[in-house]
Amino acid sequence: MEILGLVDIPVWVLLLVLLFTLLYLYGTWTYSTWSSVGIPGPRPVPLLGNNLQTARQPPHKSFEQWLKMYGRVFGIYQGVRPQLVVTDLDLLREIMVKNFSNFVDRHFIPGLRPPVVDKGVFFARGTTWKRIRNMMTPTFSTSKLKLMCHYINRCSQLLSENIKQKTQNQEVVDVKDVFGSFTMDVIAGTAFGLETNSQTQDAEPFVFHMKRMFQRLSGGFGLAIQIATAFPFLGPVFGKLGMGAFGNEHTQFFMKALDGIIESRKNGSTRDEADADAITDRAEDSDDTKTHRRMTKDEILGQGFLVLIAGYETTATTLQYLAYNLTMHPDVQQKVVDEIREKLGDADPTYENVASLTYLDAAIHETLRLFPPVPLINRQAAETITLRGFTIPAGCGVTIPIYQILHDSEYFSEPEKFMPDRFCGENRSKVPALAIELAFGYGPRQCIGMRLALLEIKFAAVRIFRHFRFLKCDDTPDQVKLTSQALTVPDKPIKVKTELRDA
């Protein structure tokens, strides 16, 4: 092709130039979002945004650097998707509580999860979320939790026996493995009346598929997810191809198992009194949810799937880091044991008596502060809104870097130190309420299973620390290094040794 009679350029070259021009324009068209409203932030790369920075190191390291450069509120880009990063607690209260109606939804790439998973309360949006949340809340009421305690106690007793056997065999204990099996047994039993026997069976299928699924989640979902941040419209394509979150093989395994439970309930099988039948009793075959008193079968499957994965991973992760912290701080471990012996003696843990273990509670909250299982969460603005001088355009995401906030020296003195006393007595009142609970989220979308998770952790702690001393071994790291992943995952398994305590 001749241009102005001067140069003969092949058509394919012109098309290539046009393609790259259009690609560049597409890959940068959102990048004035934050500068146009006066919000600073790091320079994005076309199509990739700021993904390169967060991929090279644990995300909290990037947030720490940007916080020093741009202040407590700054804008970044996940691919082409604008995200406002907020570490200011007053602004977070505005977003998560006071103006919650404008930030009901989470900011996720659509289509990357199986449709039935999107029906779970964690991913559900708008009025659907509100309806499901209202129906799910009674499942975790005080009366329900009390009914679950006998099963939690049985599982924690089995956990103690499991550690006893390892102690007698002088085995090094991989704490995530033993606690993961414990939490799987608890959540499968209390929520679905299902006996998984994860603590007594090697390669139990529920644990096997859960581990594989979280290996996928922990890795940030791979290249497909990175591409989807640049081209969100490809999300449904990747999801259908099994390249999105969770993985089709593992999702199908759990959905088939949960479907079998629902069908057996509908056919009149007996159930344990601890089962969360507030969920399964609402099953119906039709998609008619106009009464707001029932969930469809797919919605129940979605809740069941979310309860399983959340109940397994986050609680096991917290127990893992609690064991590590007490191993590295034997004086604190002894104070925990002394409190258990003083207030409970040899009594079994119950819903009522574990509430008296205030120092154990402080150690758990300090562990959650140091190692929040989910390092960040997000919200999405439904409409453009200005809060405390910051304008958040409609459709933009708000990133809440939980890990960074809970390690902020302005909110916590000596934030890298394990100091349970900061959550004891009068000291606790000095910690902002939002910061105390932030590991579970905050406001109306706070983790619905928070109370169950804390109850499990306390039951397990009573059973194991009352009888066993956790000690360092050659495989115990002096300092936990986190990987550049989506969850708070150590770069290598945390292992300890144990010995029997004196009676």
XYZ file of C-alpha atoms in Angstrom, residues 113-350:
238
model
C -15.927 -19.826 39.326
C -18.497 -22.532 38.572
C -22.004 -20.945 38.599
C -23.088 -22.993 41.602
C -20.118 -21.663 43.615
C -21.159 -18.093 42.813
C -24.419 -18.815 44.628
C -22.511 -19.197 47.898
C -22.951 -16.404 50.441
C -19.326 -15.270 50.044
C -19.697 -14.573 46.312
C -23.433 -13.750 46.089
C -24.364 -10.209 45.146
C -27.035 -7.622 45.936
C -30.453 -8.771 47.097
C -29.512 -12.404 46.517
C -26.707 -12.061 49.053
C -29.035 -10.428 51.576
C -31.676 -13.164 51.221
C -29.146 -15.981 51.558
C -27.281 -14.309 54.411
C -30.518 -13.934 56.374
C -31.297 -17.623 55.886
C -27.759 -18.733 56.750
C -27.441 -16.708 59.962
C -29.523 -19.078 62.169
C -27.153 -21.916 61.227
C -24.471 -20.262 63.371
C -26.678 -19.081 66.230
C -25.720 -19.696 69.849
C -28.199 -22.557 70.166
C -26.806 -24.227 67.043
C -23.219 -23.783 68.191
C -24.031 -25.405 71.517
C -25.484 -28.409 69.697
C -22.309 -28.671 67.635
C -20.027 -28.719 70.675
C -20.297 -32.440 71.381
C -19.069 -33.212 67.870
C -16.287 -30.608 68.035
C -15.224 -32.113 71.353
C -15.155 -35.597 69.872
C -12.994 -34.426 66.973
C -10.648 -32.503 69.284
C -10.260 -35.596 71.469
C -9.275 -37.536 68.358
C -6.823 -34.755 67.519
C -5.238 -35.178 70.945
C -4.948 -38.937 70.438
C -3.410 -38.356 67.021
C -0.733 -36.064 68.489
C -0.167 -38.504 71.350
C 0.651 -41.239 68.889
C 3.066 -38.985 67.025
C 4.650 -37.983 70.329
C 5.149 -41.584 71.393
C 6.644 -42.372 67.995
C 8.895 -39.300 68.308
C 7.582 -38.001 64.991
C 7.985 -34.440 63.839
C 4.506 -32.918 63.551
C 3.434 -31.075 60.405
C 0.935 -28.826 62.161
C -1.045 -27.829 59.069
C -1.627 -31.476 58.191
C -2.910 -32.525 61.608
C -5.057 -29.418 62.054
C -6.379 -29.619 58.488
C -7.644 -33.147 59.121
C -9.203 -31.969 62.386
C -11.047 -29.022 60.829
C -12.269 -31.161 57.926
C -13.795 -33.652 60.353
C -15.415 -30.852 62.334
C -16.934 -28.950 59.441
C -18.102 -32.071 57.605
C -19.705 -33.408 60.757
C -21.257 -30.264 62.196
C -22.523 -28.845 58.917
C -23.569 -32.020 57.094
C -23.551 -34.940 59.538
C -20.831 -36.518 57.406
C -18.184 -38.803 58.935
C -14.989 -38.076 57.005
C -12.544 -39.707 59.474
C -9.759 -37.511 58.115
C -7.665 -37.883 61.257
C -7.575 -41.662 61.106
C -7.439 -42.333 57.373
C -4.494 -41.525 55.162
C -5.457 -39.972 51.819
C -9.043 -39.354 52.914
C -10.703 -38.063 49.699
C -12.216 -34.912 51.225
C -8.843 -33.777 52.527
C -7.083 -34.869 49.335
C -9.314 -32.753 47.088
C -9.318 -29.856 49.542
C -5.511 -29.749 49.645
C -5.259 -29.831 45.866
C -7.847 -27.115 45.515
C -6.090 -24.819 47.958
C -2.762 -25.409 46.294
C -4.449 -23.972 43.231
C -5.989 -21.086 45.163
C -2.763 -20.302 47.000
C -0.889 -19.998 43.741
C -3.068 -17.102 42.603
C -4.812 -19.356 40.018
C -2.021 -19.146 37.461
C -1.588 -17.449 34.119
C -5.264 -17.683 33.169
C -6.280 -15.447 36.071
C -3.604 -12.899 35.240
C -4.905 -12.767 31.670
C -8.455 -12.356 32.948
C -7.465 -9.246 34.919
C -6.412 -7.680 31.600
C -9.372 -9.102 29.665
C -12.211 -9.620 32.177
C -14.573 -10.727 29.402
C -12.475 -13.908 29.121
C -13.368 -14.908 32.685
C -16.393 -17.056 31.707
C -14.317 -18.743 28.982
C -11.565 -19.706 31.411
C -14.159 -20.828 33.938
C -15.816 -23.202 31.488
C -12.438 -24.577 30.447
C -11.635 -25.399 34.068
C -8.825 -22.836 34.184
C -10.423 -20.572 36.791
C -10.608 -20.739 40.565
C -10.995 -24.040 42.437
C -10.664 -26.370 39.428
C -13.453 -28.430 37.907
C -12.251 -31.821 39.158
C -12.206 -30.804 42.814
C -15.397 -28.751 42.623
C -17.269 -31.626 41.007
C -16.114 -34.022 43.719
C -17.506 -31.837 46.503
C -20.682 -30.983 44.632
C -21.407 -34.659 44.029
C -20.843 -35.447 47.707
C -23.036 -32.569 48.878
C -25.731 -33.446 46.365
C -25.829 -36.956 47.810
C -26.297 -35.535 51.313
C -29.163 -33.307 50.196
C -30.906 -36.176 48.402
C -30.570 -38.482 51.409
C -32.091 -35.785 53.629
C -35.005 -35.297 51.254
C -35.560 -39.045 51.261
C -35.960 -39.019 55.023
C -32.624 -40.276 56.319
C -31.852 -39.652 59.975
C -29.631 -36.787 61.026
C -27.468 -35.975 63.972
C -28.768 -33.202 66.215
C -25.613 -31.182 65.515
C -26.241 -31.014 61.779
C -26.778 -27.580 60.277
C -30.204 -28.603 59.021
C -31.226 -24.949 58.817
C -29.566 -25.135 55.393
C -30.663 -28.498 54.062
C -34.250 -28.180 55.268
C -34.698 -25.300 52.843
C -33.921 -27.408 49.773
C -36.475 -27.488 47.015
C -36.352 -28.631 43.442
C -37.695 -25.484 41.809
C -35.929 -22.178 41.287
C -38.793 -20.286 42.915
C -37.291 -18.187 45.721
C -40.040 -15.559 45.849
C -41.051 -16.631 49.345
C -37.530 -15.761 50.606
C -37.876 -18.706 52.992
C -36.189 -21.378 50.915
C -33.067 -21.806 48.888
C -32.857 -23.659 45.614
C -30.850 -26.831 45.453
C -28.025 -25.041 43.637
C -27.982 -22.336 46.300
C -27.708 -24.966 49.021
C -24.874 -26.635 47.131
C -23.172 -23.246 46.903
C -23.489 -22.661 50.648
C -22.267 -26.155 51.417
C -19.216 -25.749 49.211
C -18.307 -22.396 50.784
C -18.828 -23.719 54.318
C -16.506 -26.640 53.570
C -13.650 -24.650 52.080
C -13.846 -21.803 54.603
C -14.282 -24.128 57.568
C -11.312 -26.225 56.496
C -8.661 -23.748 55.429
C -8.980 -20.641 57.577
C -9.400 -22.493 60.883
C -6.572 -24.933 60.151
C -4.347 -22.014 59.144
C -5.051 -20.177 62.406
C -4.352 -23.297 64.471
C -1.134 -23.801 62.527
C 0.139 -20.323 63.360
C -1.131 -20.497 66.949
C 0.912 -23.656 67.474
C 3.915 -21.981 65.880
C 3.625 -18.844 68.013
C 3.295 -20.826 71.235
C 6.211 -23.025 70.203
C 8.392 -19.979 69.663
C 7.210 -18.368 72.913
C 7.246 -21.090 75.604
C 6.468 -18.532 78.325
C 3.211 -17.655 76.585
C 2.484 -21.342 76.005
C 2.878 -21.967 79.731
C 0.514 -19.097 80.597
C -2.081 -20.606 78.254
C -1.690 -23.995 79.938
C -1.833 -22.493 83.437
C -5.078 -20.723 82.577
C -6.616 -23.916 81.167
C -5.675 -25.880 84.270
C -6.844 -23.155 86.644
C -10.221 -22.497 85.034
C -11.091 -25.874 83.509
C -9.028 -28.391 85.426
C -9.589 -31.773 83.782
C -13.089 -30.893 82.558
C -13.989 -31.315 78.907
C -14.217 -28.048 76.968
C -17.753 -26.715 76.618
